[in-house]
XYZ file of C-alpha atoms in Angstrom:
731
model
C 74.861 14.007 16.221
C 75.187 16.247 13.172
C 72.464 18.729 12.249
C 71.877 20.803 9.133
C 73.350 24.268 9.248
C 69.970 25.998 9.263
C 68.874 23.953 12.310
C 72.049 24.861 14.194
C 71.522 28.545 13.519
C 67.877 28.303 14.587
C 68.758 26.623 17.875
C 71.483 29.129 18.569
C 69.265 32.137 17.874
C 66.429 30.643 19.934
C 68.673 30.067 22.935
C 70.288 33.492 22.783
C 66.974 35.338 22.386
C 65.338 33.543 25.324
C 68.398 34.069 27.507
C 68.502 37.799 26.789
C 64.781 38.196 27.424
C 64.981 36.431 30.749
C 68.119 38.117 32.120
C 68.621 41.850 31.798
C 72.345 41.714 32.417
C 74.841 39.935 30.175
C 75.816 36.383 31.029
C 79.373 35.894 32.188
C 81.611 33.774 30.035
C 83.468 30.672 31.046
C 86.439 32.679 32.282
C 84.279 34.345 34.919
C 82.690 31.154 36.116
C 83.731 29.543 39.362
C 84.493 25.939 40.110
C 80.837 25.109 40.773
C 79.672 26.497 37.462
C 82.377 24.619 35.651
C 81.269 21.387 37.307
C 77.627 22.028 36.318
C 78.697 22.706 32.739
C 80.645 19.462 32.682
C 77.664 17.555 34.101
C 75.415 18.867 31.347
C 77.984 17.884 28.726
C 78.151 14.346 30.137
C 74.358 13.998 30.370
C 73.543 15.327 26.916
C 76.261 13.312 25.251
C 75.553 10.205 27.312
C 72.203 8.874 28.614
C 70.174 11.862 27.353
C 71.605 11.928 23.858
C 68.964 12.220 21.124
C 66.249 13.552 23.450
C 64.367 16.831 23.290
C 65.703 19.044 26.070
C 63.676 21.645 27.936
C 65.737 23.792 30.320
C 63.883 25.538 33.143
C 66.266 27.793 35.106
C 66.014 30.179 38.011
C 67.751 33.553 38.179
C 70.910 32.211 39.785
C 71.380 29.464 37.237
C 71.239 31.966 34.405
C 73.977 33.969 36.106
C 76.250 30.964 36.611
C 75.846 29.299 33.234
C 76.516 30.619 29.789
C 74.080 29.373 27.130
C 75.916 30.847 24.176
C 75.069 29.790 20.599
C 78.145 27.628 20.349
C 77.121 25.644 23.425
C 73.562 25.135 22.181
C 74.655 24.057 18.730
C 77.109 21.522 20.108
C 74.432 19.857 22.251
C 73.566 16.423 20.857
C 69.816 17.015 21.057
C 67.180 17.303 18.305
C 65.801 20.487 19.885
C 66.497 22.671 22.902
C 64.132 25.045 24.686
C 65.011 27.422 27.498
C 62.571 29.076 29.893
C 62.703 30.944 33.157
C 60.914 29.689 36.250
C 59.365 33.124 36.670
C 57.841 33.153 33.186
C 57.149 29.521 32.402
C 53.384 30.070 32.334
C 53.856 32.710 29.645
C 56.101 30.568 27.496
C 54.706 28.866 24.421
C 55.853 25.287 24.107
C 54.350 21.983 22.932
C 52.759 19.834 25.604
C 54.692 16.769 24.523
C 57.841 18.351 25.912
C 56.392 17.745 29.361
C 54.509 14.492 28.827
C 56.073 12.255 26.210
C 58.855 9.802 26.895
C 61.252 11.518 24.524
C 61.328 14.935 26.144
C 63.577 15.584 29.136
C 62.918 18.505 31.491
C 66.034 19.774 33.289
C 65.261 22.036 36.245
C 68.325 23.980 37.402
C 67.962 25.654 40.800
C 70.392 27.640 42.886
C 67.734 28.942 45.260
C 64.705 27.264 46.793
C 62.140 26.533 44.041
C 59.160 26.298 46.429
C 57.287 29.255 44.943
C 57.751 27.917 41.442
C 56.683 24.396 42.441
C 53.557 25.718 44.168
C 52.539 27.391 40.952
C 53.240 24.239 38.959
C 51.169 22.133 41.365
C 48.143 24.231 40.447
C 48.793 23.820 36.721
C 47.454 20.684 34.974
C 50.112 21.035 32.271
C 53.049 20.359 34.560
C 53.811 16.651 34.562
C 57.216 15.900 33.085
C 57.620 12.238 32.306
C 61.384 12.453 32.854
C 62.529 15.172 35.243
C 66.157 16.006 36.056
C 66.801 18.282 39.054
C 70.212 19.948 39.362
C 70.758 21.719 42.683
C 73.831 23.943 42.954
C 72.822 26.194 45.862
C 73.496 25.506 49.510
C 70.135 27.036 50.450
C 68.164 24.391 48.588
C 66.574 21.799 50.897
C 66.601 18.875 48.516
C 64.684 16.619 50.929
C 61.760 19.056 51.085
C 61.956 19.663 47.355
C 61.629 15.947 46.565
C 58.535 15.718 48.773
C 56.750 18.445 46.849
C 53.668 17.112 45.049
C 54.545 18.990 41.859
C 57.728 16.936 41.512
C 56.067 13.694 42.598
C 53.915 13.854 39.484
C 56.837 12.670 37.383
C 57.052 8.904 36.929
C 60.827 9.192 36.475
C 62.723 11.581 38.740
C 66.413 12.067 39.481
C 68.182 14.743 41.570
C 71.793 15.884 41.198
C 73.002 17.622 44.349
C 76.374 19.377 44.462
C 78.406 18.247 47.447
C 82.027 18.498 48.523
C 83.947 15.253 48.670
C 87.706 15.064 49.371
C 88.173 18.749 48.719
C 86.457 18.724 45.371
C 82.916 19.385 44.190
C 80.995 16.379 42.905
C 77.372 15.551 42.212
C 75.520 12.908 44.176
C 72.527 11.266 42.493
C 69.201 10.743 44.318
C 65.758 9.518 43.401
C 62.498 9.314 45.357
C 60.488 6.256 46.423
C 57.448 7.816 48.067
C 55.950 4.514 49.276
C 59.119 3.147 50.849
C 60.032 3.993 54.428
C 62.739 6.643 54.244
C 62.592 6.582 50.472
C 61.734 10.206 49.784
C 65.431 10.967 49.186
C 67.003 7.703 48.164
C 70.730 7.856 47.163
C 71.852 6.141 43.967
C 75.560 7.041 44.252
C 78.002 9.609 42.893
C 77.745 10.697 39.325
C 79.739 8.541 36.967
C 79.144 8.448 33.253
C 79.933 4.724 33.246
C 77.513 3.843 36.056
C 74.681 5.893 34.540
C 75.361 5.192 30.911
C 71.741 4.645 29.799
C 68.339 6.163 30.496
C 67.285 3.087 32.449
C 70.359 3.429 34.648
C 69.684 7.101 35.227
C 65.923 6.789 35.805
C 65.078 3.728 37.913
C 61.460 2.612 38.156
C 60.193 4.426 41.230
C 57.041 2.325 41.510
C 58.308 -1.167 40.857
C 57.858 -1.785 44.575
C 55.338 0.127 46.663
C 57.098 -0.926 49.832
C 54.037 -2.435 51.480
C 52.048 0.796 51.247
C 48.289 0.781 51.747
C 46.254 2.397 48.990
C 42.980 4.049 49.952
C 40.190 3.068 47.580
C 37.454 5.522 46.700
C 34.898 2.769 46.297
C 31.258 1.853 46.691
C 30.381 -1.794 47.281
C 27.269 -1.697 45.152
C 28.631 -2.352 41.689
C 28.041 -5.972 40.738
C 30.131 -7.831 39.611
C 33.088 -5.444 39.807
C 32.820 -4.692 43.533
C 29.868 -5.613 45.732
C 28.963 -6.732 49.250
C 29.673 -10.356 50.021
C 26.363 -12.106 50.796
C 28.200 -14.040 53.523
C 28.904 -10.764 55.321
C 32.684 -10.802 54.811
C 33.016 -7.289 53.435
C 33.295 -6.518 49.748
C 34.248 -8.736 46.858
C 34.304 -8.493 43.098
C 36.318 -9.058 39.962
C 38.123 -5.713 40.183
C 39.071 -6.330 43.804
C 40.548 -9.665 42.760
C 42.529 -7.987 39.982
C 43.794 -5.307 42.367
C 44.833 -7.995 44.853
C 46.848 -9.770 42.149
C 48.461 -6.479 41.218
C 49.196 -5.698 44.879
C 50.928 -9.036 45.362
C 53.257 -8.195 42.484
C 53.861 -4.527 43.345
C 53.893 -5.048 47.126
C 50.961 -2.963 48.274
C 47.684 -3.519 50.076
C 44.447 -1.553 49.983
C 41.516 -0.587 52.135
C 37.987 -0.638 50.746
C 35.422 2.086 51.327
C 31.882 0.710 51.623
C 30.187 3.832 50.275
C 30.813 7.508 49.674
C 30.091 10.163 52.247
C 27.811 12.220 50.031
C 25.899 9.171 48.734
C 26.747 10.078 45.131
C 28.343 7.911 42.517
C 30.597 10.454 40.899
C 29.586 13.342 38.677
C 30.586 16.895 37.876
C 28.027 19.184 39.517
C 28.431 22.968 39.495
C 32.117 22.653 38.699
C 32.881 20.226 41.560
C 33.166 16.476 41.538
C 30.989 14.366 43.793
C 30.990 10.771 44.931
C 34.011 8.558 44.424
C 35.656 10.925 41.966
C 35.233 13.708 44.500
C 37.032 11.531 47.060
C 40.040 11.454 44.747
C 40.127 15.223 44.555
C 39.194 16.296 48.076
C 39.618 13.343 50.450
C 43.055 11.998 49.588
C 41.950 8.702 48.068
C 44.325 6.956 45.690
C 42.283 5.043 43.125
C 38.754 4.248 41.907
C 38.072 0.753 40.561
C 34.271 0.907 40.288
C 32.339 0.963 37.033
C 33.172 4.241 35.276
C 33.087 4.796 31.554
C 35.668 7.020 29.958
C 34.416 10.408 28.805
C 35.897 13.811 28.141
C 35.320 15.363 31.565
C 36.729 12.411 33.477
C 39.831 12.088 31.309
C 40.373 15.841 31.536
C 40.315 16.007 35.340
C 41.689 12.572 36.254
C 44.231 10.013 35.176
C 42.684 6.969 33.540
C 44.190 3.560 33.027
C 44.051 1.737 29.745
C 40.479 0.422 29.235
C 39.996 -3.082 30.548
C 36.329 -3.698 29.740
C 33.875 -2.554 27.085
C 30.278 -2.051 28.103
C 27.360 0.343 27.983
C 23.945 0.967 29.429
C 20.927 -1.174 28.648
C 17.241 -1.337 29.399
C 15.369 -3.790 31.607
C 11.750 -4.295 30.613
C 9.370 -6.954 31.811
C 8.288 -9.569 29.334
C 4.677 -9.196 28.205
C 2.265 -11.991 29.146
C 2.349 -14.935 26.717
C -0.327 -15.339 24.102
C -3.147 -17.865 24.709
C -2.073 -21.454 24.161
C -5.335 -22.444 22.507
C -4.325 -20.345 19.520
C -1.016 -22.177 19.132
C -2.123 -23.793 15.856
C -2.264 -20.369 14.222
C 1.108 -19.100 15.474
C 3.402 -20.864 12.969
C 2.320 -18.429 10.257
C 1.772 -14.706 10.444
C -1.711 -13.380 9.629
C -0.548 -12.231 6.208
C 0.875 -15.677 5.521
C -2.416 -17.318 6.446
C -4.206 -14.904 4.163
C -1.817 -15.646 1.306
C -2.269 -19.422 1.730
C -6.057 -19.201 1.827
C -6.082 -16.819 -1.098
C -3.834 -19.059 -3.187
C -5.994 -22.090 -2.375
C -9.179 -20.330 -3.429
C -7.601 -18.935 -6.584
C -6.333 -22.357 -7.680
C -9.695 -23.961 -6.910
C -11.565 -21.300 -8.863
C -9.200 -21.667 -11.798
C -9.826 -25.415 -11.882
C -13.567 -24.907 -11.574
C -13.503 -22.421 -14.445
C -11.133 -24.281 -16.758
C -12.346 -27.870 -16.471
C -15.942 -27.333 -17.706
C -14.562 -25.519 -20.708
C -12.737 -28.650 -21.801
C -16.064 -30.364 -22.730
C -16.675 -30.099 -26.465
C -20.278 -31.284 -26.430
C -20.443 -35.040 -26.106
C -21.010 -37.416 -23.258
C -17.582 -38.813 -23.904
C -16.137 -35.391 -23.247
C -17.853 -35.314 -19.898
C -16.542 -38.748 -19.091
C -13.100 -37.646 -20.194
C -13.164 -34.701 -17.845
C -14.341 -36.922 -15.032
C -11.841 -39.616 -15.748
C -9.011 -37.165 -16.166
C -9.465 -34.878 -13.206
C -12.687 -35.161 -11.289
C -12.733 -38.818 -10.295
C -11.818 -38.534 -6.637
C -12.162 -40.683 -3.582
C -14.350 -38.590 -1.314
C -14.042 -40.834 1.705
C -12.124 -38.104 3.590
C -14.759 -35.438 2.959
C -17.916 -37.400 2.200
C -19.930 -36.156 5.145
C -18.937 -32.552 4.499
C -19.474 -32.656 0.748
C -22.847 -34.324 1.140
C -23.900 -31.500 3.371
C -22.508 -28.876 0.992
C -24.171 -30.644 -1.923
C -27.541 -30.420 -0.254
C -26.976 -26.723 0.397
C -25.617 -25.564 -2.922
C -27.201 -27.850 -5.509
C -29.660 -26.226 -7.836
C -32.904 -27.536 -9.339
C -31.835 -26.419 -12.757
C -30.323 -29.018 -14.988
C -26.578 -29.216 -14.845
C -24.500 -29.364 -17.905
C -22.741 -32.423 -16.576
C -23.917 -35.464 -14.808
C -21.864 -35.188 -11.594
C -22.577 -36.393 -8.091
C -21.756 -32.949 -6.675
C -21.754 -29.389 -7.924
C -18.948 -28.874 -10.372
C -16.898 -26.627 -8.074
C -16.903 -28.882 -4.995
C -14.551 -31.543 -6.384
C -12.114 -28.818 -7.445
C -12.073 -27.247 -3.991
C -11.794 -30.660 -2.338
C -8.941 -31.639 -4.602
C -6.990 -28.450 -3.908
C -7.595 -28.629 -0.147
C -6.574 -32.272 -0.095
C -3.198 -31.372 -1.534
C -2.735 -28.686 1.099
C -3.591 -31.203 3.844
C -1.476 -34.002 2.353
C -4.513 -36.205 1.744
C -4.405 -38.984 -0.837
C -5.863 -38.108 -4.240
C -6.847 -40.604 -6.935
C -6.285 -38.793 -10.228
C -5.860 -39.757 -13.828
C -4.281 -36.691 -15.434
C -3.865 -37.236 -19.149
C -2.754 -33.827 -20.381
C 0.740 -32.355 -19.943
C -0.541 -29.080 -18.536
C -2.547 -30.956 -15.920
C 0.437 -32.949 -14.794
C 2.750 -29.946 -14.740
C 0.289 -27.759 -12.875
C -0.544 -30.404 -10.291
C 3.138 -31.217 -9.784
C 4.032 -27.624 -8.945
C 0.939 -27.207 -6.813
C 1.695 -30.324 -4.778
C 5.330 -29.273 -4.411
C 4.208 -25.946 -2.986
C 1.774 -27.745 -0.690
C 4.573 -29.975 0.609
C 6.779 -26.966 1.359
C 4.004 -25.043 3.111
C 2.817 -28.016 5.151
C 6.383 -28.911 6.130
C 7.056 -25.347 7.252
C 3.851 -25.361 9.256
C 4.698 -28.665 10.929
C 8.250 -27.579 11.750
C 7.176 -24.280 13.279
C 4.265 -25.894 15.062
C 6.615 -28.040 17.141
C 8.398 -24.938 18.436
C 5.220 -23.013 19.153
C 3.677 -25.932 21.019
C 6.660 -26.295 23.361
C 7.762 -22.655 23.819
C 5.562 -19.837 25.138
C 4.684 -17.289 22.485
C 4.856 -13.597 23.342
C 3.485 -10.607 21.501
C 5.816 -8.236 19.721
C 8.224 -6.785 22.278
C 10.155 -3.532 22.352
C 13.538 -4.340 20.844
C 15.024 -0.995 19.766
C 15.413 2.451 21.207
C 13.105 3.818 18.516
C 10.349 1.413 19.569
C 10.892 2.344 23.208
C 10.602 6.038 22.376
C 7.317 5.441 20.543
C 5.838 3.219 23.259
C 3.861 4.320 26.297
C 6.543 3.020 28.658
C 8.418 5.562 30.738
C 12.072 5.210 31.668
C 13.472 5.144 35.205
C 17.021 5.319 36.542
C 18.593 5.569 39.943
C 20.011 9.018 40.646
C 23.575 8.239 41.676
C 25.302 10.903 39.614
C 25.844 9.204 36.250
C 26.104 11.300 33.099
C 23.424 9.373 31.203
C 20.351 11.490 32.173
C 21.919 14.739 31.001
C 23.286 13.166 27.830
C 19.854 11.780 26.958
C 18.163 15.154 27.390
C 20.588 16.918 25.078
C 21.085 14.087 22.591
C 20.876 14.906 18.885
C 19.213 11.542 18.232
C 15.445 11.975 18.200
C 14.717 8.683 19.960
C 17.266 9.248 22.720
C 16.032 12.813 23.125
C 12.468 11.540 23.563
C 13.593 8.962 26.112
C 15.518 11.612 28.022
C 12.390 13.738 28.425
C 10.333 10.872 29.801
C 13.043 9.763 32.229
C 12.115 9.492 35.905
C 14.969 9.516 38.436
C 14.531 7.883 41.826
C 16.820 8.492 44.787
C 19.650 6.182 45.678
C 18.884 3.237 47.926
C 20.669 -0.001 48.687
C 18.234 -1.833 46.443
C 16.319 -1.156 43.266
C 12.806 -1.487 44.660
C 11.372 1.667 43.008
C 12.838 0.758 39.633
C 11.912 -2.919 39.776
C 8.375 -2.121 40.920
C 7.861 0.052 37.853
C 9.167 -2.735 35.628
C 6.848 -5.274 37.261
C 3.879 -2.947 36.720
C 4.876 -2.718 33.048
C 4.848 1.055 33.308
C 8.605 1.737 33.285
C 11.838 0.520 31.770
C 14.944 0.510 33.982
C 18.278 1.864 32.706
C 21.449 0.320 34.124
C 24.769 -1.105 33.062
C 24.754 -4.462 31.316
C 26.578 -6.249 34.107
C 24.199 -5.033 36.791
C 21.102 -6.180 34.953
C 20.698 -9.935 35.154
C 18.222 -10.198 32.290
C 18.364 -7.534 29.609
C 15.348 -7.924 27.354
C 16.178 -5.139 24.923
C 19.392 -6.110 23.170
C 20.156 -2.509 22.377
C 22.625 -0.349 24.242
C 23.072 3.360 24.651
C 26.335 5.183 25.274
C 28.612 2.166 24.911
C 32.151 2.797 26.038
C 35.230 1.509 27.805
C 35.606 1.219 31.547
C 38.807 2.304 33.278
C 40.242 2.825 36.710
C 40.691 6.462 37.661
C 43.399 8.109 39.745
C 44.056 11.721 40.776
C 45.265 13.927 37.981
C 48.985 13.652 37.234
C 49.543 10.648 39.484
C 53.052 9.355 38.956
C 52.194 5.655 39.203
C 49.216 5.743 36.815
C 51.392 4.288 34.088
C 52.513 1.451 36.330
C 48.959 0.531 37.357
C 47.763 0.815 33.769
C 50.567 -1.385 32.475
C 49.812 -4.187 34.914
C 46.070 -3.883 34.309
C 46.688 -4.183 30.582
C 48.762 -7.313 31.103
C 45.976 -8.897 33.132
C 43.549 -8.080 30.350
C 45.801 -9.336 27.558
C 46.284 -12.748 29.159
C 42.522 -13.057 29.676
C 42.623 -12.909 33.452
C 40.246 -9.951 33.690
C 37.605 -11.833 31.731
C 38.183 -14.930 33.848
C 37.651 -12.962 37.066
C 34.587 -11.311 35.570
C 33.058 -14.675 34.675
C 33.840 -16.068 38.116
C 31.774 -13.373 39.801
C 29.177 -13.415 37.068
C 28.576 -17.133 37.597
C 25.351 -16.456 39.458
C 23.977 -14.714 36.386
C 25.125 -17.581 34.199
C 23.453 -20.034 36.560
C 20.315 -17.922 36.515
C 20.207 -17.912 32.725
C 20.912 -21.654 32.653
C 18.019 -22.174 35.035
C 15.754 -20.424 32.568
C 16.741 -22.901 29.852
C 15.044 -26.174 30.658
C 15.766 -29.478 28.982
C 13.449 -31.517 26.766
C 9.982 -31.887 28.249
C 6.905 -33.863 27.264
C 4.062 -31.850 25.803
C 1.263 -31.200 28.257
C -2.456 -30.878 27.622
C -2.181 -27.136 28.059
C 0.299 -26.933 25.197
C -2.033 -28.970 22.966
C -5.163 -26.962 23.677
C -5.443 -25.918 20.059
C -5.294 -29.499 18.776
C -7.953 -30.679 21.220
C -10.187 -27.721 20.404
C -9.813 -28.438 16.692
C -10.688 -32.083 17.312
C -13.739 -31.079 19.324
C -14.816 -28.712 16.557
C -14.521 -31.490 13.967
C -16.522 -33.921 16.086
C -19.278 -31.379 16.714
C -19.419 -30.478 13.031
C -19.644 -34.117 11.965
C -22.389 -34.773 14.513
C -24.384 -31.836 13.187
C -24.065 -33.110 9.637
C -24.926 -36.626 10.794
C -28.097 -35.336 12.420
C -29.047 -33.583 9.176
C -28.458 -36.766 7.172
C -30.462 -38.867 9.635
C -33.323 -36.428 9.477
C -33.453 -36.651 5.691
C -33.237 -40.440 5.835
C -36.086 -40.682 8.309
C -38.175 -38.373 6.180
C -37.485 -40.593 3.155
C -38.736 -43.731 4.941
C -41.601 -42.227 6.918
C -43.316 -40.465 4.037
C -43.217 -43.219 1.380
C -46.669 -44.218 -0.103
C -47.947 -47.831 -0.180
C -46.798 -49.895 -3.135
C -49.325 -50.260 -6.013
C -48.058 -53.587 -7.351
C -48.206 -57.166 -6.287
C -45.279 -58.856 -4.606
C -42.993 -60.507 -7.076
C -43.919 -58.137 -9.889
C -40.942 -56.577 -11.520
C -40.599 -52.875 -11.123
C -40.482 -50.691 -14.157
C -37.523 -48.406 -14.533
C -39.688 -45.348 -14.006
C -42.871 -45.716 -11.960
C -45.624 -43.230 -11.650
C -45.527 -40.372 -9.184
C -41.724 -40.233 -9.282
C -41.291 -37.658 -11.964
C -40.021 -35.197 -9.394
C -37.044 -37.386 -8.427
C -33.749 -37.079 -10.214
C -31.242 -39.864 -9.912
C -27.569 -39.256 -10.593
C -25.047 -42.011 -10.822
C -21.346 -42.075 -11.392
C -20.407 -45.402 -12.867
C -17.107 -44.496 -14.430
C -14.794 -47.430 -13.800
C -11.654 -46.732 -11.838
C -8.110 -47.412 -12.790
C -7.545 -51.078 -13.421
C -10.201 -51.708 -16.062
C -13.153 -52.750 -13.844
C -16.337 -52.653 -15.884
C -19.890 -52.346 -14.652
C -21.741 -55.654 -14.443
C -23.783 -56.367 -17.561
C -27.450 -55.615 -17.483
C -27.082 -53.061 -14.700
C -30.261 -51.079 -14.351
C -31.392 -48.354 -12.046
C -34.785 -49.071 -10.510
C -36.892 -46.642 -8.576
C -39.463 -48.190 -6.310
C -41.848 -47.424 -3.514
C -41.985 -50.261 -1.080
C -41.685 -50.928 2.604
C -39.608 -54.004 1.871
C -35.838 -53.846 1.737
C -34.338 -53.010 -1.600
C -32.789 -56.445 -2.006
C -36.248 -58.134 -1.869
C -37.384 -56.557 -5.101
C -38.381 -59.130 -7.661
C -35.465 -59.489 -10.045
C -33.537 -62.217 -11.731
C -30.323 -61.442 -9.839
C -29.047 -58.923 -7.317
C -25.453 -57.833 -7.759
C -23.440 -55.856 -5.205
C -21.403 -53.145 -6.890
C -17.799 -52.626 -5.828
C -17.224 -49.746 -3.472
C -15.514 -47.886 -6.250
C -18.924 -47.007 -7.697
C -20.989 -44.360 -6.060
C -24.569 -43.304 -6.335
C -26.691 -40.697 -4.667
C -30.127 -39.160 -4.731
C -30.613 -35.471 -5.074
C -34.094 -34.582 -3.903
C -35.973 -31.904 -5.717
C -39.681 -31.868 -4.935
C -40.240 -35.259 -3.345
C -38.883 -36.864 -0.200
C -39.816 -40.484 -0.949
C -37.290 -41.326 -3.642
C -34.956 -44.262 -3.076
C -32.432 -45.944 -5.308
C -31.442 -49.553 -5.730
C -28.847 -50.867 -8.125
C -29.804 -54.326 -9.391
C -29.217 -56.515 -12.375
């Protein structure tokens, strides 16, 4: 690979400066090197021009390797590598170098050792930075115990590891290649063969996958079987089960490993950082030699800093469980379809329209009886059969003794109100609008009435069949403003501390009214507070079977955690990602979450017939109407009895025709409405109105002919000062 001249000079100067700083004495040249050093130099040439070509190289050498090898500028410039760094084992902690040289898949760390590197490896084991992805060990000293070196935990951090050990074969020095399979029996120092640039021509040939087969090893789980549905106790008593255990079993069948499940942690904590030390399951990874945690843990900064995390496989957060408030009374179901403001707007619009009609229609009369008839015939002629009993009662209450401007059966405003209300209630109306503005106004009014009544009917069906609840807490802001306190089980989660120091005002308020209760195998303290409607329970979405507040806090991604710098983290993460990508993780989750799905399905019942309890409002309204009509009927009967009981004796002979106006009846006022309806019906000729005082029926009055009027004509008596006025229509 060719490099610009300035890059070659930079690499050469960098290598020479580092070499001089590390070693106080000058490096011997090639002429002073022995056979071993020549073989090591040739190995480096083959590696850097072969499988490691194009990679960033980081040399870490001990004192003896610096003495045997010459890293002159010419050698560094001729290396086919984008960049080369050199460092001494004694001063590696002081060296400044990018982290990606130790962790990315491009950088290659070459550790040359002529003496035992145990002291150096012990220091690296305590450093979180040391975790080369690809590590090449070159041992040229007879004092180096390569078997013990490969077992060192600092070297076992590397996912890809290869050892070149100088041996004598047939009188010549050659390098034998080893790797390490820590889970295989006898695999700590596994031979791959003698070095040959044809056999190890690529990176994959040089670095075999050390964790493609775990060799039947048993992984120790840092687990707690109280994490539904990920891992939980089997109700049948057969240990633990869960979606994550199923996924791990699938992974174990492919990678050839088994696992043992821990029922609970020794310290009865979930896993949190307390006073600089980890507790619970995460503490088991650090202090008790456990291999992996598959329980519910969200990714955060502290956990990713101190542990290895797989690629996220599930997205979730924490939610609130609050008990539903008691439903509203069913007898008020007729009022639920509209909000109070909507009811007010409808009533207000009805009254406004009625008042406008009552104010506008009298103003249309220009002073003649024909004008009055025109107004009646145009707008006010109305079939009062739907409201006759009510309007008669209202007429008796609101009519005045003063003469009216018009000759109506009822006060002028009652027909207007009745007409408007009839449209709202979809009652039939017999109208003869003659003016364009009347037709246009009534058309829009009736259209609005149809929309409102249809909306009411549609909503009424839902409110009759479904329980209605008062306004519930649906957001974190509403929860913070409510009187409800918040409870959570104290198993070491980060949520309580995050709430107390949150910059969000609502979350901060919730954090300072949070009550923690100690861990137990069940949630009795938390559920009891929810049932008393005094507390809201915080838990993960999956654990809560019925989350009423559809609002989450601290959403995040769940991962499996392993000890820091675990070599097979990448392998576990890769297989977990494959299971997620093909949808198997979601399938396993749904399988174990079936009980929740069945529970929710049980809450959704099918179509049911309406019961009397659901129709309480309709029956109460019917009872109110019947009682009201009976009251009005009693009032009408009382007036009728008074009319018959207090009539004076007649002062004329039988058979004598009655005069239109007899004496002693000046206090009675008779109003008639004889306007013919649509269709051209005319009043019978010679129709007269006769007032009489007699105990005989009205039809026995002496007259030439008695004619029954069609029902389309109406007549009434409005009493003023006398109670013995009766009306008969005869010809």
